[in-house]
Tab-separated table of C-alpha atoms in Angstrom:
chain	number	residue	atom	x	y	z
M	1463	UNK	CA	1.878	-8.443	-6.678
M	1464	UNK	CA	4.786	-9.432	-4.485
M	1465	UNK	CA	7.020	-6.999	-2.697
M	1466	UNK	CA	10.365	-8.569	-3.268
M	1467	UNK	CA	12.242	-6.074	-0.886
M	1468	UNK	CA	10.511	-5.426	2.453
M	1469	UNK	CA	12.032	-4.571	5.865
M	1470	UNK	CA	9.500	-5.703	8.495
M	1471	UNK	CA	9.255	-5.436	11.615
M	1472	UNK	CA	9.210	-2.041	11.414
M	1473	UNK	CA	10.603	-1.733	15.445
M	1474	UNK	CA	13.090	-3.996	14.441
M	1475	UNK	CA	14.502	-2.438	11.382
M	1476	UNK	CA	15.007	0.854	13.739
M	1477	UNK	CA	16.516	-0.854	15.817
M	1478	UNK	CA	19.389	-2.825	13.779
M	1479	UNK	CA	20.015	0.811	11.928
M	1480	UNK	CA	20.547	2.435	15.445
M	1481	UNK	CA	22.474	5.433	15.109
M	1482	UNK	CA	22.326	5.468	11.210
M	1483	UNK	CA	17.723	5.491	11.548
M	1484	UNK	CA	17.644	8.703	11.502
M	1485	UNK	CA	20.071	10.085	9.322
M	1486	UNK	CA	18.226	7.539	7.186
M	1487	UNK	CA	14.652	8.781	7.455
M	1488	UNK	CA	15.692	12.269	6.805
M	1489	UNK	CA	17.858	10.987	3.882
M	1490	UNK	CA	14.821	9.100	2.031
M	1491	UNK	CA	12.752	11.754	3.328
M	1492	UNK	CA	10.321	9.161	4.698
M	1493	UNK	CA	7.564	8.911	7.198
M	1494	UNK	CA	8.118	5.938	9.212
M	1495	UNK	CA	5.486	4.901	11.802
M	1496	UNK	CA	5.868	2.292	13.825
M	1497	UNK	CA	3.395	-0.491	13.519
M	1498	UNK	CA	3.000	-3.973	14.084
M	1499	UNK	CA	3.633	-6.730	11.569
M	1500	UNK	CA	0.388	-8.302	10.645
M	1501	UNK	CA	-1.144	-4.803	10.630
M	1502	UNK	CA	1.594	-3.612	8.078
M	1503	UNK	CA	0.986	-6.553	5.853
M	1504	UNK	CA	-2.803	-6.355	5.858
M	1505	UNK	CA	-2.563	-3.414	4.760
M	1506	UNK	CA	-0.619	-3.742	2.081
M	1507	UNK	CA	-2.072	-7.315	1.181
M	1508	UNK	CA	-5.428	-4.511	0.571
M	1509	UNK	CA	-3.673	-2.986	-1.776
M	1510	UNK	CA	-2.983	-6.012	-4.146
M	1511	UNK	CA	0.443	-6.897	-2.578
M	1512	UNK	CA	0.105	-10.826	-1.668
M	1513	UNK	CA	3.502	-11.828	-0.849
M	1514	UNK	CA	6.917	-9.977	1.078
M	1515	UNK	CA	10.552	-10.920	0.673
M	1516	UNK	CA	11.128	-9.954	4.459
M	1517	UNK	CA	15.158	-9.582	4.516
M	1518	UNK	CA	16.663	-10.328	8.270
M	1519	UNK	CA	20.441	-8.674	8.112
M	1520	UNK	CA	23.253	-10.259	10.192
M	1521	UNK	CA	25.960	-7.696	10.791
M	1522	UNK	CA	27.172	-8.815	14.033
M	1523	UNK	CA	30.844	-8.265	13.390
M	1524	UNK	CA	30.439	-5.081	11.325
M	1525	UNK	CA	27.900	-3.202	13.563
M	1526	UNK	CA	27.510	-5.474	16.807
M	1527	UNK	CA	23.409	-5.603	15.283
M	1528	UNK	CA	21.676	-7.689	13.513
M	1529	UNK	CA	18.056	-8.427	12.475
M	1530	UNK	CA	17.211	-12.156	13.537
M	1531	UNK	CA	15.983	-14.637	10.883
M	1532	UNK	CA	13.458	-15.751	13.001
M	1533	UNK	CA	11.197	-12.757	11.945
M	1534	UNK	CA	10.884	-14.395	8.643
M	1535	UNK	CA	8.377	-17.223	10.421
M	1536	UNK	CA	5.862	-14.772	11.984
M	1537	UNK	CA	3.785	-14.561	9.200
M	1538	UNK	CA	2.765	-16.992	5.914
M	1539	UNK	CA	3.096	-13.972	3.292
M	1540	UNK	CA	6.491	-13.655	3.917
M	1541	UNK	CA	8.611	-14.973	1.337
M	1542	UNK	CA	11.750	-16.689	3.486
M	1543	UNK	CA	15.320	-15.733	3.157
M	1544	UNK	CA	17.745	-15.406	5.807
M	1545	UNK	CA	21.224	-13.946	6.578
M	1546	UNK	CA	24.109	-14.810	7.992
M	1547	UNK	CA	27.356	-12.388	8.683
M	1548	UNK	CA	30.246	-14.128	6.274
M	1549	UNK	CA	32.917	-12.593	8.688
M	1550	UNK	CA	31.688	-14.752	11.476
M	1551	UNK	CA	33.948	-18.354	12.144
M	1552	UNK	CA	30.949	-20.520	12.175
M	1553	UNK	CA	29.550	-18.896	9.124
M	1554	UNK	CA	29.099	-22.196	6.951
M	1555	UNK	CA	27.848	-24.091	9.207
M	1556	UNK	CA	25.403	-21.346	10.633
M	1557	UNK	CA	23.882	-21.488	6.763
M	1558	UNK	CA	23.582	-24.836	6.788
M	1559	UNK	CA	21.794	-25.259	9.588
M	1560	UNK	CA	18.783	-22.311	8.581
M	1561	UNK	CA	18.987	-23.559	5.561
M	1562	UNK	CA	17.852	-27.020	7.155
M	1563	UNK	CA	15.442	-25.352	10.147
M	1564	UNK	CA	13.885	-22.673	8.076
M	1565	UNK	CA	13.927	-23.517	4.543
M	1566	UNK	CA	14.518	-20.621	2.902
M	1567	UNK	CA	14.090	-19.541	-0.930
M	1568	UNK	CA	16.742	-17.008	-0.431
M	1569	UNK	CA	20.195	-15.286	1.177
M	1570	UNK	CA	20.305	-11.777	1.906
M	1571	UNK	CA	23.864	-9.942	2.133
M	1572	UNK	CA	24.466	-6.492	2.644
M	1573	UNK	CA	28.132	-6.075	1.555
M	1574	UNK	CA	28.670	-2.244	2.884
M	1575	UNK	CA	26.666	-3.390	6.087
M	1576	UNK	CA	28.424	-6.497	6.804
M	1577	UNK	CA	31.923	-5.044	6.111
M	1578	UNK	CA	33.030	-7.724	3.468
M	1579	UNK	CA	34.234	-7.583	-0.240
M	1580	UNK	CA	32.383	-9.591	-2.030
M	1581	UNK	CA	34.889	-11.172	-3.482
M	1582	UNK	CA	35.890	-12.155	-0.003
M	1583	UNK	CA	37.337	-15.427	0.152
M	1584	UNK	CA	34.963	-16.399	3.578
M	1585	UNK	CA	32.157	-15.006	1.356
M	1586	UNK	CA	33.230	-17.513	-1.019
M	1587	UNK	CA	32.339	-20.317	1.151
M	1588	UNK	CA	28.990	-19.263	1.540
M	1589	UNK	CA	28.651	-18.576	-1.890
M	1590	UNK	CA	29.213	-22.356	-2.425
M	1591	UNK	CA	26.648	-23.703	0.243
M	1592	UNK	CA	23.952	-21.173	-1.658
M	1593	UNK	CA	25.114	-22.886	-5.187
M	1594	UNK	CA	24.935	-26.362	-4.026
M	1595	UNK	CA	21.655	-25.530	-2.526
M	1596	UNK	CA	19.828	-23.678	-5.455
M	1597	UNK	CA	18.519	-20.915	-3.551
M	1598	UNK	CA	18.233	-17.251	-4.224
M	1599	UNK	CA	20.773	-14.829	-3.410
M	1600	UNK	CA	19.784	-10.866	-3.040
M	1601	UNK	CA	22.949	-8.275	-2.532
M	1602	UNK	CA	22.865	-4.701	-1.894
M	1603	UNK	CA	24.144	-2.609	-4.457
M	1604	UNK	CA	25.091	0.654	-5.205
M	1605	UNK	CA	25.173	3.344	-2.832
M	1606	UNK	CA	23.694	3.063	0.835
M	1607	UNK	CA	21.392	5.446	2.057
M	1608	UNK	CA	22.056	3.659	5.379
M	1609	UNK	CA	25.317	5.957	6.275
M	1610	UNK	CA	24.752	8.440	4.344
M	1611	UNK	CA	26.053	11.693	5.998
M	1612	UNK	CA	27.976	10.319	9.056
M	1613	UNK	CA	31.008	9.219	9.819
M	1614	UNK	CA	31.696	5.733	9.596
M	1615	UNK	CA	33.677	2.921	8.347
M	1616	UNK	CA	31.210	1.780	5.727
M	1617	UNK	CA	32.773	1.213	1.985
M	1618	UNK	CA	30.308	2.218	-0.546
M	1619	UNK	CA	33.066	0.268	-3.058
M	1620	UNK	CA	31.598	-3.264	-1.692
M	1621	UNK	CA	28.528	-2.010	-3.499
M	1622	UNK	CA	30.186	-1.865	-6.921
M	1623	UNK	CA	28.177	-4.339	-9.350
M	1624	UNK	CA	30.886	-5.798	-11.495
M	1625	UNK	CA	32.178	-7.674	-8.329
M	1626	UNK	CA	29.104	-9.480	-9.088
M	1627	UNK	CA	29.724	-10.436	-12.895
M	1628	UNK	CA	32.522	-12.622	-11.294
M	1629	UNK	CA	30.278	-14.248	-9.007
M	1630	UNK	CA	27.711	-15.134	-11.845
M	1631	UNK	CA	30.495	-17.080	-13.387
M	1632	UNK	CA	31.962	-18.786	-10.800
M	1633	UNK	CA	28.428	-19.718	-9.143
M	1634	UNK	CA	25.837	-20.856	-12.364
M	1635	UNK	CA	23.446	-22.043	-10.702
M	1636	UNK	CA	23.037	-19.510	-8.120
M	1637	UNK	CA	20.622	-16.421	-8.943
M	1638	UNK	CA	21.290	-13.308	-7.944
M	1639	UNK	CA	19.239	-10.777	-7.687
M	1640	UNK	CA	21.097	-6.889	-7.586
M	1641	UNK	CA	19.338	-4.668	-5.413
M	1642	UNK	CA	18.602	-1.223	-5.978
M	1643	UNK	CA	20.032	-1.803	-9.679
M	1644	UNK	CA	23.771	-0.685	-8.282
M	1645	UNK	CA	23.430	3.422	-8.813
M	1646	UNK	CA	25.214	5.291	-9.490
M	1647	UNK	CA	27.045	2.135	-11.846
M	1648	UNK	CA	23.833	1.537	-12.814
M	1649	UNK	CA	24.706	0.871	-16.889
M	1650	UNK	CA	27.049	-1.596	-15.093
M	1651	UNK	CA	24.322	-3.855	-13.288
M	1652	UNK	CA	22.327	-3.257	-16.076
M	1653	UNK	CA	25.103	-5.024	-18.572
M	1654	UNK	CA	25.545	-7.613	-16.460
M	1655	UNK	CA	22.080	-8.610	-16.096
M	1656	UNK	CA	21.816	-8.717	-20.080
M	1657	UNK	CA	24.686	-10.961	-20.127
M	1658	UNK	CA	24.443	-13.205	-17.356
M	1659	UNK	CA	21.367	-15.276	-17.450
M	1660	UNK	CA	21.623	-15.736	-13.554
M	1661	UNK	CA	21.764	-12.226	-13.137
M	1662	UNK	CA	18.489	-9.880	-11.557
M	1663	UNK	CA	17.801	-6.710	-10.650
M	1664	UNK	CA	15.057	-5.196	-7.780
M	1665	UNK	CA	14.040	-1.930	-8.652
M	1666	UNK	CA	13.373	-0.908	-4.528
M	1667	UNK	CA	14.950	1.662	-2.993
M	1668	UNK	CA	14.004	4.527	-5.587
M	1669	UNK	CA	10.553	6.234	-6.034
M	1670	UNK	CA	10.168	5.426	-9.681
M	1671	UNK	CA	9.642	8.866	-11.432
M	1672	UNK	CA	13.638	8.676	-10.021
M	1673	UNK	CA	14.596	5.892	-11.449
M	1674	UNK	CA	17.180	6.028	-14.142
M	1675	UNK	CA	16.178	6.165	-17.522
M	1676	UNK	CA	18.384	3.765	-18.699
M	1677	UNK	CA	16.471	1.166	-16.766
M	1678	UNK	CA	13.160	2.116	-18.212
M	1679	UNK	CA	14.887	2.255	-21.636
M	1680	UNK	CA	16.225	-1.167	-21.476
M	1681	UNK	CA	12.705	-2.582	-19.922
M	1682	UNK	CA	11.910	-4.481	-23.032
M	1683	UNK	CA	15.521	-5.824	-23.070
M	1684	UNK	CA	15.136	-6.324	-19.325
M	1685	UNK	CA	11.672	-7.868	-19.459
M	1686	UNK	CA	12.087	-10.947	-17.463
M	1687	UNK	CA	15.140	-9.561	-15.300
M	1688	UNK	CA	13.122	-6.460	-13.130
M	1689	UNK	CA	11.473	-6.980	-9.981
M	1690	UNK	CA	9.147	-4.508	-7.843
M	1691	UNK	CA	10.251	-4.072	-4.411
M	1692	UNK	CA	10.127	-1.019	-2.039
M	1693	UNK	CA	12.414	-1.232	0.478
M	1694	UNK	CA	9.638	-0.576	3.081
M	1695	UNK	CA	9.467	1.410	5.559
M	1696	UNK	CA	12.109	3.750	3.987
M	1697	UNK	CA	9.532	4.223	0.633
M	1698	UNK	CA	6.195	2.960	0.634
M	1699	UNK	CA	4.884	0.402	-1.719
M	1700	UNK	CA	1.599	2.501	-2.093
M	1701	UNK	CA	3.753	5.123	-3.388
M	1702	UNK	CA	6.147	3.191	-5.451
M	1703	UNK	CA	3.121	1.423	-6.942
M	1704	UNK	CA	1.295	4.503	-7.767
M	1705	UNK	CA	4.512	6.180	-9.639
M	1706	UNK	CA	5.086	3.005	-11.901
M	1707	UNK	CA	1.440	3.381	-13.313
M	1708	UNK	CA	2.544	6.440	-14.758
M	1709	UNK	CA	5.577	4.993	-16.665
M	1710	UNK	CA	5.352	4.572	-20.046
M	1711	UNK	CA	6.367	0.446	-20.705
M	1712	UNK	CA	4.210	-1.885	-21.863
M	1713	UNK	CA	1.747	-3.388	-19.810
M	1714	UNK	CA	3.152	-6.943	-20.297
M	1715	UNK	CA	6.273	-5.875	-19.094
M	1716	UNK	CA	4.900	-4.250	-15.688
M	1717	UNK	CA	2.758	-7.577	-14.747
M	1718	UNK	CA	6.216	-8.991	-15.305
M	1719	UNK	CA	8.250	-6.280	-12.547
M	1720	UNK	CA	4.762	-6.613	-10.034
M	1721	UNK	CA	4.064	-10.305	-9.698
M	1722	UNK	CA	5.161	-12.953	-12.558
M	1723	UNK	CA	9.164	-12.496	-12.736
M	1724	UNK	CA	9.753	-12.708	-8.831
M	1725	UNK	CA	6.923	-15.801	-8.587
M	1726	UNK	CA	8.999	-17.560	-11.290
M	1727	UNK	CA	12.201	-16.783	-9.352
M	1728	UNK	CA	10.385	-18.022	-6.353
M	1729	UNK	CA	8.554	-20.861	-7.078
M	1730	UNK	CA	11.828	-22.230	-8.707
M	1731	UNK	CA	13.613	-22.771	-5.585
């Protein structure tokens, strides 16, 4: 299996949430213990899970935090992606240069967290780099559990998924992968993905027996678009895991969300 939304290190991930952690725990209603990296993944590697798309988080101009990319190097079972804050001046050039040192398969932006529009025209220019590049691209969307209940400035509109149908077209080659399937516009993420080959969606974030119907209703129709990932710590993959067995898709289609869909992704980088 690979996890294709993990937050790791666990003291890390606290940390970068800051005063939003625990408005967070209590709004996932999850039981976060703070462990060390190798331990976490050993664990979980146990339990059938092989390989972690660890996602660092640059929201220096947003939130003044920001989870480094050099976490993404501490251990061989983590997938690579990295992240850089599109509002910053050096932006481009700050992608260019991971891309070059670490080698990533993968960007990670968090829109409502990094206090852009997608659409943003600096986004843009990142957007162009990832193109040219062929890697992965993972975006939050939907709602943000990170926020919820407390006063801030973060605009759960940067999460809406249709700004993304407009980035499918402008930027073919680039794959994006939708995470957290965009509730509550989730019949829009889910029509975009049908018509945009380059188009994904990660099922993390939600406890399965929560997930929409519609998703599990278009699974078929979806078969080679859904990945598994739990947005660890905030739900566990030994949960999430345990919930999909009892959801009625084909088998075929569930080897497809645990392992095969996100190693094809991967391995075409």
């Amino acid at each position: 299996m690979i996890d294709f939304h993990f937050h790791a290190p666990i003291r890390e991930f606290l940390d970068y949430l800051g005063e939003y952690a625990e408005p967070a725990i209590k709004y996932f209603n999850a039981k976060v213990e703070i462990k060390g990296l190798k331990e976490v993944l050993d664990y979980y590697e146990s339990l059938g899970i092989k390989r972690f798309v660890v996602l660092p988080i640059d929201s220096t101009t947003f939130l003044g935090r920001r989870i480094p990319n050099e976490v993404v190097k501490l251990d061989d079972r983590i997938v690579k992606f990295v992240s850089v804050d599109p509002l910053k001046q050096n932006a481009v050039d700050e992608l260019k240069k991971l891309i070059k040192e670490i080698e990533p398969v993968g960007v990670k932006f968090h829109p409502q967290l990094q206090g852009f529009h997608p659409l943003d025209e600096r986004a843009l220019k990142l957007y162009d780099v990832i193109d040219n590049s062929g890697l992965l691209v993972v975006f939050h969307t939907g709602t943000s559990g990170i926020g919820a209940g407390v006063r801030s400035n973060i605009r759960l509109d940067y999460g809406r998924p249709i700004y993304f149908d407009e980035i499918a077209v402008r930027y073919q080659n680039m794959r994006i992968v939708l995470a957290h399937f965009g509730w509550p516009w989730t019949e829009e993420a889910i029509a975009i993905a049908l018509h945009k080959p380059n188009v994904y969606l990660d099922l993390s974030g939600w406890a399965p027996k929560y997930i929409p119907h519609s998703i599990w209703n278009n699974a078929k129709r979806l078969s080679d678009k859904l990945l598994f990932g739990s947005d660890f710590p905030l739900i566990r993959p030994e949960r999430w895991i345990n919930e999909f067995s009892n959801i009625s898709i084909d088998k075929e289609i569930k080897d497809k969300i645990l392992k095969y869909n996100a190693e094809k992704l991967i391995n075409n980088v």
